[in-house]
Amino acid sequence: MTKTSEKSEPVRTARALWGGHFATDPAPLMQRINASIGFDKRLWAEDIRGSIAHARMLAACGIISETDRDAIIAGLKEIAREIEEGSFVFDPALEDIHLNIEARLIERIGEAGRRLHTARSRNDQVATDLRLWVKAACDRADRLLRALQEVLLVRAEAHAEDVMPGFTHLQVAQPVTLGHHLLAYVEMFGRDRSRFSDAARRMDECPLGAAALAGTSFPIDRAMTARELGFARPMANSIDAVSDRDFVLDYLASAAITAVHLSRLAEELVLWATPQFGFIKLPEAFTSGSSIMPQKRNPDAAELVRGKAGRVIGHLMALLTVLKGLPLAYSKDMQEDKEGLFDAADTLELCLAATAAMLEGARFDSARMREAAAIGHSTATDLADWLVRVKGVPFREAHGIAARAVRRAEELGCRLEELPDAELRALDPRIDAGVRAVLGVERSVASRTSFGGTAPIRVREAIAAARRRFLEP
Ligand code: ARG
């Protein structure tokens, strides 16, 4: 085939772009299993950015002319406009976003368009596009997590002194404040943010110029394309550059852990919204009724946040499994990285936004929470601590006395703090009226002043510190 005939050949088939030595077109089934355009069209903006940077570099290094560069850049910008306004035709015969855009460029500008793919391959191209996309996704996750922390901090501040039961084994353990409980999530989401920023920092290296896997014989400037695309530096090894998908795993792992945190919070919302707990009234706009039970108000959004964690975790497992046996360098298996990634990001972003909105509109029933904090003899530890602190009783012995006090209260059908003085004295003569000071739930929380503890003064300090750590730029 001569150069001229190739130039005039239509470019609307993959065969025209890569199949010079193929006699037949791909089978329809081959097209179905092979094409990624149905989902990787989401990379169009990154693909065009990458191609513009590549064209600029090719011209700067004297590999293409400045005239060709200008034609390529103008053509790519026109294509971006076509995609934005919806007139661009995504063609499955052209496999993926890279071939779709390249074919359209050649259609629009001819000869110069055929020069764009010099010194690169779809292998370094897709790795570059996807890194750009995941870096942006890390930023979005960070912003949404920050917004959620902000809502939690506002609610924590309003409820810094409000007492609720703290649980272990989902059994009432010790009274805590609602503000303190909410701050626990502020910490989790802070760690999640740091995971996304670590991941973003690690993936801040540009694969472009690794070409198919071995690098290229053209005198390219990889530092230039890296800079143009906002990466800190080019990736050091061309084989690694095209075969690495750690950055997607990093994102998915961070997303999975975040989704687990969201799911735990959602579970608490579901539980707290039951009539049995009655701690919270979720905003009506995030609940649903039942078609047969008129009294119901179901916490659907919270349940879905809890449930969707399964999808995000699943996408992490799926990609780990895809990658685990792959030899270096690129294999087509790696095309399976995208659908899970996109779905994980969409799911995570939706769950973060929905959780923030639910919390913002929720009404906490402080009286009911306080009431629940007092049941279950939640200040038994305070009685034991008092015996140690005030009467010098060894803790193990004090623990036994407090346990007997709980048993006695249960026999009498009253709360620990309702035991009459005589009953307490009968349990141990060292217990006097002074103990009353620690048996109420407010006293109990106020006494837990250790760093990171639930006392309202510590909670207020912790809120101020969290604002400085997480919300100040
Ligand atoms: N659609 C491919 C992917 O997403 C692009 C890279 C194709 N490279 C190749 N040598 N066939 O992985």
Short mmCIF file of C-alpha atoms and ligand atoms in Angstrom, two decimals:
data_model
loop_
_atom_site.label_atom_id
_atom_site.label_comp_id
_atom_site.label_asym_id
_atom_site.label_seq_id
_atom_site.Cartn_x
_atom_site.Cartn_y
_atom_site.Cartn_z
CA MET A 1 0.00 0.00 0.00
CA THR A 2 1.46 3.38 -0.99
CA LYS A 3 1.48 6.44 1.19
CA THR A 4 -0.99 8.31 -0.99
CA SER A 5 -3.61 5.57 -0.95
CA GLU A 6 -3.34 5.29 2.83
CA LYS A 7 -3.83 9.04 3.16
CA SER A 8 -7.11 8.93 1.27
CA GLU A 9 -8.39 5.81 3.06
CA PRO A 10 -11.31 6.46 5.39
CA VAL A 11 -10.38 6.49 9.11
CA ARG A 12 -13.75 5.42 10.49
CA THR A 13 -12.59 1.89 11.32
CA ALA A 14 -10.08 0.59 13.79
CA ARG A 15 -8.54 -1.32 10.88
CA ALA A 16 -7.69 1.97 9.20
CA LEU A 17 -5.85 3.08 12.32
CA TRP A 18 -4.08 -0.10 13.33
CA GLY A 19 -5.09 -2.90 11.02
CA GLY A 20 -2.86 -2.39 7.97
CA HIS A 21 -1.88 -6.04 8.01
CA PHE A 22 -5.38 -7.37 8.72
CA ALA A 23 -7.47 -8.77 5.90
CA THR A 24 -10.80 -8.80 7.75
CA ASP A 25 -12.70 -6.54 10.10
CA PRO A 26 -13.27 -7.57 13.72
CA ALA A 27 -16.25 -9.86 14.31
CA PRO A 28 -19.28 -8.10 15.80
CA LEU A 29 -18.71 -10.10 19.01
CA MET A 30 -15.08 -9.01 19.03
CA GLN A 31 -16.24 -5.41 18.80
CA ARG A 32 -18.59 -5.94 21.72
CA ILE A 33 -16.02 -7.47 24.01
CA ASN A 34 -13.21 -5.19 22.88
CA ALA A 35 -14.73 -1.74 22.69
CA SER A 36 -14.39 0.54 25.71
CA ILE A 37 -15.84 3.68 24.15
CA GLY A 38 -19.15 3.08 25.96
CA PHE A 39 -17.45 3.99 29.23
CA ASP A 40 -14.07 5.55 28.45
CA LYS A 41 -15.72 8.46 26.68
CA ARG A 42 -15.67 9.95 30.17
CA LEU A 43 -11.94 10.49 29.57
CA TRP A 44 -12.47 12.74 26.56
CA ALA A 45 -11.36 15.99 28.22
CA GLU A 46 -8.22 14.37 29.66
CA ASP A 47 -7.49 12.74 26.30
CA ILE A 48 -7.65 16.08 24.51
CA ARG A 49 -5.53 17.78 27.17
CA GLY A 50 -2.95 15.02 26.88
CA SER A 51 -2.89 15.26 23.09
CA ILE A 52 -2.48 19.04 23.13
CA ALA A 53 0.45 18.74 25.54
CA HIS A 54 1.95 16.00 23.37
CA ALA A 55 1.61 18.07 20.19
CA ARG A 56 3.21 21.11 21.83
CA MET A 57 6.11 18.98 22.99
CA LEU A 58 6.55 17.34 19.56
CA ALA A 59 6.83 20.78 17.97
CA ALA A 60 9.12 22.16 20.69
CA CYS A 61 11.44 19.21 20.06
CA GLY A 62 11.35 19.68 16.30
CA ILE A 63 9.53 16.40 15.69
CA ILE A 64 6.52 18.02 13.99
CA SER A 65 6.25 21.49 12.45
CA GLU A 66 4.68 24.42 14.22
CA THR A 67 2.07 24.58 11.47
CA ASP A 68 1.08 20.97 12.13
CA ARG A 69 1.04 21.64 15.86
CA ASP A 70 -1.30 24.59 15.42
CA ALA A 71 -3.60 22.61 13.15
CA ILE A 72 -3.68 19.73 15.65
CA ILE A 73 -4.44 21.99 18.61
CA ALA A 74 -7.15 23.91 16.74
CA GLY A 75 -8.65 20.60 15.55
CA LEU A 76 -8.64 19.12 19.06
CA LYS A 77 -10.32 22.23 20.45
CA GLU A 78 -13.01 21.95 17.77
CA ILE A 79 -13.53 18.32 18.75
CA ALA A 80 -13.86 19.32 22.39
CA ARG A 81 -16.58 21.74 21.33
CA GLU A 82 -18.35 19.00 19.35
CA ILE A 83 -18.29 16.70 22.36
CA GLU A 84 -19.51 19.41 24.70
CA GLU A 85 -22.43 20.37 22.48
CA GLY A 86 -23.29 16.69 21.89
CA SER A 87 -22.74 16.51 18.13
CA PHE A 88 -19.71 14.19 18.33
CA VAL A 89 -20.50 10.61 17.29
CA PHE A 90 -18.85 8.04 19.58
CA ASP A 91 -18.28 5.03 17.36
CA PRO A 92 -17.79 1.54 18.82
CA ALA A 93 -16.03 0.48 15.61
CA LEU A 94 -13.25 2.79 16.80
CA GLU A 95 -12.84 0.91 20.07
CA ASP A 96 -12.02 3.62 22.53
CA ILE A 97 -11.92 7.34 23.20
CA HIS A 98 -8.34 7.63 21.95
CA LEU A 99 -9.08 6.22 18.49
CA ASN A 100 -12.39 8.07 18.29
CA ILE A 101 -10.75 11.43 18.85
CA GLU A 102 -7.76 10.66 16.65
CA ALA A 103 -9.97 9.52 13.78
CA ARG A 104 -12.11 12.62 14.04
CA LEU A 105 -8.99 14.79 14.09
CA ILE A 106 -7.71 13.16 10.91
CA GLU A 107 -11.14 13.63 9.32
CA ARG A 108 -11.08 17.30 10.23
CA ILE A 109 -7.47 18.30 9.52
CA GLY A 110 -6.07 15.47 7.37
CA GLU A 111 -2.30 14.93 7.12
CA ALA A 112 -1.32 16.87 10.27
CA GLY A 113 -3.73 14.75 12.29
CA ARG A 114 -1.87 11.63 11.20
CA ARG A 115 1.29 13.00 12.81
CA LEU A 116 -0.14 13.36 16.34
CA HIS A 117 0.46 9.74 17.31
CA THR A 118 4.23 10.05 16.73
CA ALA A 119 6.31 8.97 19.74
CA ARG A 120 3.38 7.78 21.80
CA SER A 121 1.07 4.77 22.07
CA ARG A 122 -2.39 4.24 23.40
CA ASN A 123 -0.67 2.50 26.30
CA ASP A 124 0.99 5.64 27.67
CA GLN A 125 -1.95 7.72 26.45
CA VAL A 126 -4.59 5.85 28.44
CA ALA A 127 -2.34 5.70 31.52
CA THR A 128 -1.90 9.49 31.32
CA ASP A 129 -5.60 10.20 30.75
CA LEU A 130 -6.62 7.98 33.63
CA ARG A 131 -4.08 9.48 36.02
CA LEU A 132 -5.39 12.95 35.22
CA TRP A 133 -8.93 11.72 35.86
CA VAL A 134 -8.10 10.01 39.17
CA LYS A 135 -6.10 13.01 40.41
CA ALA A 136 -9.19 15.17 39.88
CA ALA A 137 -11.35 12.53 41.59
CA CYS A 138 -9.07 12.67 44.64
CA ASP A 139 -9.61 16.43 44.79
CA ARG A 140 -13.37 16.01 44.55
CA ALA A 141 -13.37 13.42 47.32
CA ASP A 142 -11.35 15.77 49.49
CA ARG A 143 -13.75 18.65 48.96
CA LEU A 144 -16.80 16.51 49.73
CA LEU A 145 -15.18 15.02 52.82
CA ARG A 146 -14.28 18.50 54.04
CA ALA A 147 -17.87 19.65 53.56
CA LEU A 148 -19.08 16.65 55.55
CA GLN A 149 -16.61 17.41 58.35
CA GLU A 150 -17.93 20.96 58.40
CA VAL A 151 -21.51 19.77 58.89
CA LEU A 152 -20.41 17.35 61.62
CA LEU A 153 -18.53 20.13 63.41
CA VAL A 154 -21.54 22.45 63.36
CA ARG A 155 -23.72 19.70 64.80
CA ALA A 156 -21.05 18.71 67.35
CA GLU A 157 -20.81 22.28 68.55
CA ALA A 158 -24.56 22.53 69.07
CA HIS A 159 -24.55 19.28 71.06
CA ALA A 160 -21.21 19.58 72.86
CA GLU A 161 -22.88 19.12 76.25
CA ASP A 162 -25.77 16.87 75.35
CA VAL A 163 -25.49 13.49 76.98
CA MET A 164 -26.15 10.24 75.17
CA PRO A 165 -25.36 6.63 75.92
CA GLY A 166 -21.98 5.46 74.72
CA PHE A 167 -22.03 1.83 73.64
CA THR A 168 -19.71 -1.12 73.50
CA HIS A 169 -21.12 -4.36 72.11
CA LEU A 170 -24.15 -2.14 71.43
CA GLN A 171 -24.81 -2.37 75.16
CA VAL A 172 -24.96 0.87 77.13
CA ALA A 173 -21.42 1.39 78.42
CA GLN A 174 -20.80 4.91 79.71
CA PRO A 175 -22.45 8.24 79.09
CA VAL A 176 -20.80 10.38 76.43
CA THR A 177 -21.73 13.62 74.75
CA LEU A 178 -23.26 13.69 71.30
CA GLY A 179 -20.66 16.25 70.28
CA HIS A 180 -17.91 13.83 71.23
CA HIS A 181 -19.55 11.00 69.31
CA LEU A 182 -19.85 13.13 66.17
CA LEU A 183 -16.23 14.22 66.49
CA ALA A 184 -15.21 10.57 66.16
CA TYR A 185 -16.44 10.74 62.55
CA VAL A 186 -14.65 14.04 61.97
CA GLU A 187 -11.42 12.17 62.80
CA MET A 188 -12.25 9.25 60.49
CA PHE A 189 -13.04 11.55 57.60
CA GLY A 190 -9.84 13.48 58.32
CA ARG A 191 -7.84 10.28 57.90
CA ASP A 192 -9.76 9.55 54.71
CA ARG A 193 -8.77 12.94 53.35
CA SER A 194 -5.14 12.24 54.13
CA ARG A 195 -5.39 8.91 52.30
CA PHE A 196 -6.73 10.65 49.19
CA SER A 197 -4.03 13.30 49.37
CA ASP A 198 -1.29 10.69 49.84
CA ALA A 199 -2.68 8.81 46.85
CA ALA A 200 -2.82 12.01 44.78
CA ARG A 201 0.78 12.82 45.66
CA ARG A 202 1.96 9.32 44.74
CA MET A 203 0.18 9.36 41.38
CA ASP A 204 1.54 12.79 40.49
CA GLU A 205 3.93 11.40 37.85
CA CYS A 206 3.35 11.42 34.12
CA PRO A 207 3.44 8.22 32.01
CA LEU A 208 3.32 10.07 28.67
CA GLY A 209 6.34 9.34 26.48
CA ALA A 210 6.73 5.78 27.74
CA ALA A 211 5.12 4.96 24.39
CA ALA A 212 4.15 1.29 23.97
CA LEU A 213 6.46 0.17 26.79
CA ALA A 214 10.08 0.78 25.83
CA GLY A 215 10.25 4.54 25.39
CA THR A 216 10.86 6.03 21.97
CA SER A 217 13.66 6.80 19.54
CA PHE A 218 12.32 10.33 18.98
CA PRO A 219 14.06 13.14 20.90
CA ILE A 220 11.04 13.87 23.12
CA ASP A 221 10.94 15.98 26.27
CA ARG A 222 9.03 14.06 28.91
CA ALA A 223 9.60 16.72 31.53
CA MET A 224 7.80 19.20 29.30
CA THR A 225 4.65 17.12 28.87
CA ALA A 226 4.67 16.28 32.57
CA ARG A 227 4.83 20.00 33.40
CA GLU A 228 2.18 20.96 30.83
CA LEU A 229 -0.23 18.44 32.32
CA GLY A 230 0.39 19.54 35.90
CA PHE A 231 2.35 16.48 37.02
CA ALA A 232 5.30 16.85 39.37
CA ARG A 233 7.60 14.80 37.11
CA PRO A 234 7.63 12.07 34.45
CA MET A 235 7.47 8.44 35.60
CA ALA A 236 10.98 7.00 35.84
CA ASN A 237 10.47 3.65 34.10
CA SER A 238 8.64 3.26 30.80
CA ILE A 239 7.59 -0.34 31.47
CA ASP A 240 6.15 0.61 34.84
CA ALA A 241 4.52 3.69 33.33
CA VAL A 242 2.28 1.64 31.02
CA SER A 243 1.62 -1.32 33.31
CA ASP A 244 0.99 0.43 36.60
CA ARG A 245 -2.54 0.80 37.90
CA ASP A 246 -1.58 1.24 41.55
CA PHE A 247 -2.97 4.75 41.37
CA VAL A 248 -6.43 3.36 40.65
CA LEU A 249 -6.03 0.87 43.49
CA ASP A 250 -4.91 3.70 45.78
CA TYR A 251 -8.03 5.64 44.90
CA LEU A 252 -10.30 2.61 45.29
CA ALA A 253 -8.72 1.62 48.60
CA SER A 254 -9.18 5.14 49.95
CA ALA A 255 -12.73 5.17 48.61
CA ALA A 256 -13.49 1.76 50.14
CA ILE A 257 -12.30 2.85 53.58
CA THR A 258 -14.28 6.08 53.30
CA ALA A 259 -17.33 4.08 52.23
CA VAL A 260 -16.93 1.86 55.29
CA HIS A 261 -16.85 4.95 57.53
CA LEU A 262 -19.93 6.31 55.80
CA SER A 263 -21.62 2.95 56.23
CA ARG A 264 -20.95 2.88 59.96
CA LEU A 265 -22.36 6.37 60.32
CA ALA A 266 -25.35 5.42 58.17
CA GLU A 267 -25.96 2.35 60.33
CA GLU A 268 -26.06 4.57 63.41
CA LEU A 269 -28.53 6.88 61.70
CA VAL A 270 -30.74 3.90 60.82
CA LEU A 271 -30.58 2.62 64.38
CA TRP A 272 -31.09 6.01 65.99
CA ALA A 273 -34.08 6.73 63.77
CA THR A 274 -36.00 3.65 65.01
CA PRO A 275 -38.88 4.38 67.39
CA GLN A 276 -37.06 2.15 69.92
CA PHE A 277 -34.04 4.44 70.00
CA GLY A 278 -35.77 7.64 68.96
CA PHE A 279 -32.53 9.62 69.07
CA ILE A 280 -32.92 11.30 65.73
CA LYS A 281 -35.49 12.46 63.28
CA LEU A 282 -34.07 12.27 59.77
CA PRO A 283 -35.15 14.98 57.36
CA GLU A 284 -38.36 13.87 55.69
CA ALA A 285 -36.82 14.60 52.29
CA PHE A 286 -34.35 11.75 52.83
CA THR A 287 -36.85 9.15 54.03
CA SER A 288 -39.77 7.35 52.48
CA GLY A 289 -43.15 6.08 53.59
CA SER A 290 -44.59 2.62 53.18
CA SER A 291 -47.33 1.82 50.72
CA ILE A 292 -49.10 -0.43 53.22
CA MET A 293 -48.01 0.69 56.69
CA PRO A 294 -49.11 4.29 57.15
CA GLN A 295 -47.03 4.86 60.29
CA LYS A 296 -43.69 4.08 58.65
CA ARG A 297 -40.90 6.48 57.90
CA ASN A 298 -38.03 4.56 56.41
CA PRO A 299 -34.45 5.84 56.43
CA ASP A 300 -33.83 4.84 52.80
CA ALA A 301 -30.99 7.25 52.06
CA ALA A 302 -29.05 6.10 55.12
CA GLU A 303 -29.71 2.46 54.26
CA LEU A 304 -28.44 3.05 50.73
CA VAL A 305 -25.28 4.75 51.97
CA ARG A 306 -24.75 1.66 54.13
CA GLY A 307 -25.49 -0.68 51.23
CA LYS A 308 -23.49 1.11 48.57
CA ALA A 309 -20.29 0.55 50.54
CA GLY A 310 -20.52 -3.00 49.16
CA ARG A 311 -20.16 -1.72 45.61
CA VAL A 312 -17.13 0.40 46.34
CA ILE A 313 -15.41 -2.44 48.22
CA GLY A 314 -16.32 -4.77 45.36
CA HIS A 315 -14.67 -2.52 42.78
CA LEU A 316 -11.44 -2.54 44.79
CA MET A 317 -11.52 -6.36 44.99
CA ALA A 318 -12.33 -6.61 41.27
CA LEU A 319 -9.33 -4.55 40.18
CA LEU A 320 -6.95 -6.26 42.60
CA THR A 321 -8.08 -9.52 41.04
CA VAL A 322 -7.71 -8.25 37.47
CA LEU A 323 -4.15 -7.11 38.11
CA LYS A 324 -2.82 -9.91 40.27
CA GLY A 325 -1.55 -12.22 37.54
CA LEU A 326 -0.71 -9.76 34.78
CA PRO A 327 2.74 -9.95 33.25
CA LEU A 328 4.45 -6.68 32.33
CA ALA A 329 3.72 -4.51 30.51
CA TYR A 330 0.29 -3.58 29.12
CA SER A 331 -2.42 -6.22 28.71
CA LYS A 332 -5.96 -5.59 27.58
CA ASP A 333 -7.21 -6.87 30.93
CA MET A 334 -6.27 -3.42 32.18
CA GLN A 335 -9.15 -1.90 30.25
CA GLU A 336 -11.28 -3.45 33.03
CA ASP A 337 -9.98 -0.76 35.41
CA LYS A 338 -12.39 1.92 34.27
CA GLU A 339 -16.00 0.91 34.82
CA GLY A 340 -15.39 -0.01 38.44
CA LEU A 341 -13.39 3.15 39.05
CA PHE A 342 -16.04 5.40 37.54
CA ASP A 343 -18.83 3.67 39.43
CA ALA A 344 -16.86 3.80 42.68
CA ALA A 345 -16.24 7.52 42.27
CA ASP A 346 -19.86 8.27 41.35
CA THR A 347 -21.11 6.17 44.25
CA LEU A 348 -18.72 7.66 46.77
CA GLU A 349 -19.45 11.24 45.75
CA LEU A 350 -23.20 10.63 45.93
CA CYS A 351 -22.92 9.02 49.37
CA LEU A 352 -20.73 11.83 50.73
CA ALA A 353 -23.16 14.48 49.55
CA ALA A 354 -26.24 12.59 50.76
CA THR A 355 -24.73 11.97 54.19
CA ALA A 356 -23.86 15.63 54.64
CA ALA A 357 -27.38 16.65 53.63
CA MET A 358 -29.00 14.09 55.96
CA LEU A 359 -26.92 15.25 58.91
CA GLU A 360 -27.57 18.86 58.14
CA GLY A 361 -31.32 18.33 58.22
CA ALA A 362 -31.50 15.81 61.07
CA ARG A 363 -33.07 16.72 64.40
CA PHE A 364 -31.51 15.14 67.47
CA ASP A 365 -33.83 14.45 70.40
CA SER A 366 -31.49 15.46 73.22
CA ALA A 367 -33.98 14.73 75.99
CA ARG A 368 -34.53 11.23 74.72
CA MET A 369 -30.79 10.62 74.37
CA ARG A 370 -30.16 11.84 77.89
CA GLU A 371 -32.90 9.59 79.16
CA ALA A 372 -31.36 6.60 77.37
CA ALA A 373 -27.94 7.45 78.79
CA ALA A 374 -29.24 6.95 82.32
CA ILE A 375 -30.61 3.48 81.74
CA GLY A 376 -28.40 0.43 81.89
CA HIS A 377 -26.56 1.67 85.01
CA SER A 378 -24.18 3.57 82.79
CA THR A 379 -22.44 5.28 85.72
CA ALA A 380 -21.31 2.06 87.42
CA THR A 381 -17.72 2.86 86.39
CA ASP A 382 -18.08 6.27 88.01
CA LEU A 383 -19.07 4.61 91.30
CA ALA A 384 -16.01 2.35 91.14
CA ASP A 385 -13.73 5.28 90.20
CA TRP A 386 -15.14 7.31 93.10
CA LEU A 387 -14.33 4.52 95.58
CA VAL A 388 -10.78 4.47 94.24
CA ARG A 389 -10.31 8.24 94.13
CA VAL A 390 -12.04 9.26 97.34
CA LYS A 391 -11.78 6.18 99.55
CA GLY A 392 -8.52 4.68 98.37
CA VAL A 393 -10.16 1.34 97.50
CA PRO A 394 -8.10 -0.76 95.02
CA PHE A 395 -9.76 -0.67 91.60
CA ARG A 396 -10.45 -4.42 91.34
CA GLU A 397 -12.23 -4.35 94.70
CA ALA A 398 -14.12 -1.18 93.78
CA HIS A 399 -15.22 -2.86 90.55
CA GLY A 400 -16.74 -5.71 92.61
CA ILE A 401 -18.60 -3.31 94.89
CA ALA A 402 -20.02 -1.39 91.90
CA ALA A 403 -21.08 -4.69 90.29
CA ARG A 404 -22.98 -5.64 93.44
CA ALA A 405 -24.61 -2.21 93.44
CA VAL A 406 -25.80 -2.85 89.87
CA ARG A 407 -27.21 -6.24 90.91
CA ARG A 408 -29.00 -4.64 93.86
CA ALA A 409 -30.50 -1.91 91.66
CA GLU A 410 -31.72 -4.59 89.30
CA GLU A 411 -33.33 -6.52 92.17
CA LEU A 412 -35.10 -3.36 93.32
CA GLY A 413 -36.01 -2.40 89.76
CA CYS A 414 -34.39 1.01 90.01
CA ARG A 415 -31.44 2.82 88.49
CA LEU A 416 -28.05 2.80 90.08
CA GLU A 417 -28.31 6.46 91.07
CA GLU A 418 -31.77 5.82 92.58
CA LEU A 419 -30.43 3.37 95.17
CA PRO A 420 -31.20 4.83 98.61
CA ASP A 421 -28.24 5.87 100.83
CA ALA A 422 -28.94 2.95 103.18
CA GLU A 423 -28.73 0.43 100.34
CA LEU A 424 -25.41 1.87 99.19
CA ARG A 425 -24.03 1.84 102.73
CA ALA A 426 -25.16 -1.74 103.15
CA LEU A 427 -23.12 -2.69 100.09
CA ASP A 428 -20.02 -1.06 101.49
CA PRO A 429 -19.83 1.14 104.58
CA ARG A 430 -17.33 3.43 102.87
CA ILE A 431 -19.97 4.70 100.44
CA ASP A 432 -21.42 7.97 101.74
CA ALA A 433 -23.62 10.72 100.32
CA GLY A 434 -20.58 12.19 98.55
CA VAL A 435 -21.00 9.53 95.87
CA ARG A 436 -24.14 11.27 94.59
CA ALA A 437 -21.84 13.80 92.93
CA VAL A 438 -20.67 11.23 90.37
CA LEU A 439 -23.73 9.08 89.79
CA GLY A 440 -25.60 11.46 87.48
CA VAL A 441 -24.83 11.27 83.77
CA GLU A 442 -23.90 14.96 83.51
CA ARG A 443 -21.38 14.59 86.32
CA SER A 444 -20.10 11.45 84.72
CA VAL A 445 -19.32 13.08 81.39
CA ALA A 446 -18.03 16.26 83.03
CA SER A 447 -15.49 14.18 84.95
CA ARG A 448 -13.97 12.56 81.85
CA THR A 449 -11.52 15.37 81.25
CA SER A 450 -8.56 13.36 79.99
CA PHE A 451 -7.20 14.45 76.59
CA GLY A 452 -9.56 13.21 73.88
CA GLY A 453 -12.23 12.48 76.51
CA THR A 454 -15.93 13.22 76.47
CA ALA A 455 -16.11 16.09 79.00
CA PRO A 456 -17.80 19.09 77.38
CA ILE A 457 -14.77 21.32 78.04
CA ARG A 458 -12.56 18.84 76.16
CA VAL A 459 -15.15 18.50 73.40
CA ARG A 460 -15.23 22.28 72.87
CA GLU A 461 -11.43 22.34 72.69
CA ALA A 462 -11.49 19.39 70.29
CA ILE A 463 -13.96 21.17 68.04
CA ALA A 464 -11.76 24.25 67.88
CA ALA A 465 -8.70 22.10 67.20
CA ALA A 466 -10.52 20.14 64.48
CA ARG A 467 -11.56 23.39 62.77
CA ARG A 468 -7.91 24.43 62.71
CA ARG A 469 -6.66 21.03 61.53
CA PHE A 470 -9.28 20.30 58.93
CA LEU A 471 -11.01 23.46 57.79
CA GLU A 472 -8.30 26.09 57.70
CA PRO A 473 -6.42 26.15 54.41
N1 ARG B 1 -8.93 1.08 25.57
C1 ARG B 1 -7.63 0.69 26.07
C2 ARG B 1 -7.67 0.65 27.61
O1 ARG B 1 -8.54 1.24 28.15
C3 ARG B 1 -6.59 1.66 25.64
C4 ARG B 1 -5.23 1.10 25.50
C5 ARG B 1 -5.20 0.16 24.36
N2 ARG B 1 -3.91 -0.26 24.05
C6 ARG B 1 -3.68 -1.28 23.23
N3 ARG B 1 -2.48 -1.61 23.01
N4 ARG B 1 -4.66 -1.95 22.70
O2 ARG B 1 -6.85 0.03 28.25
#
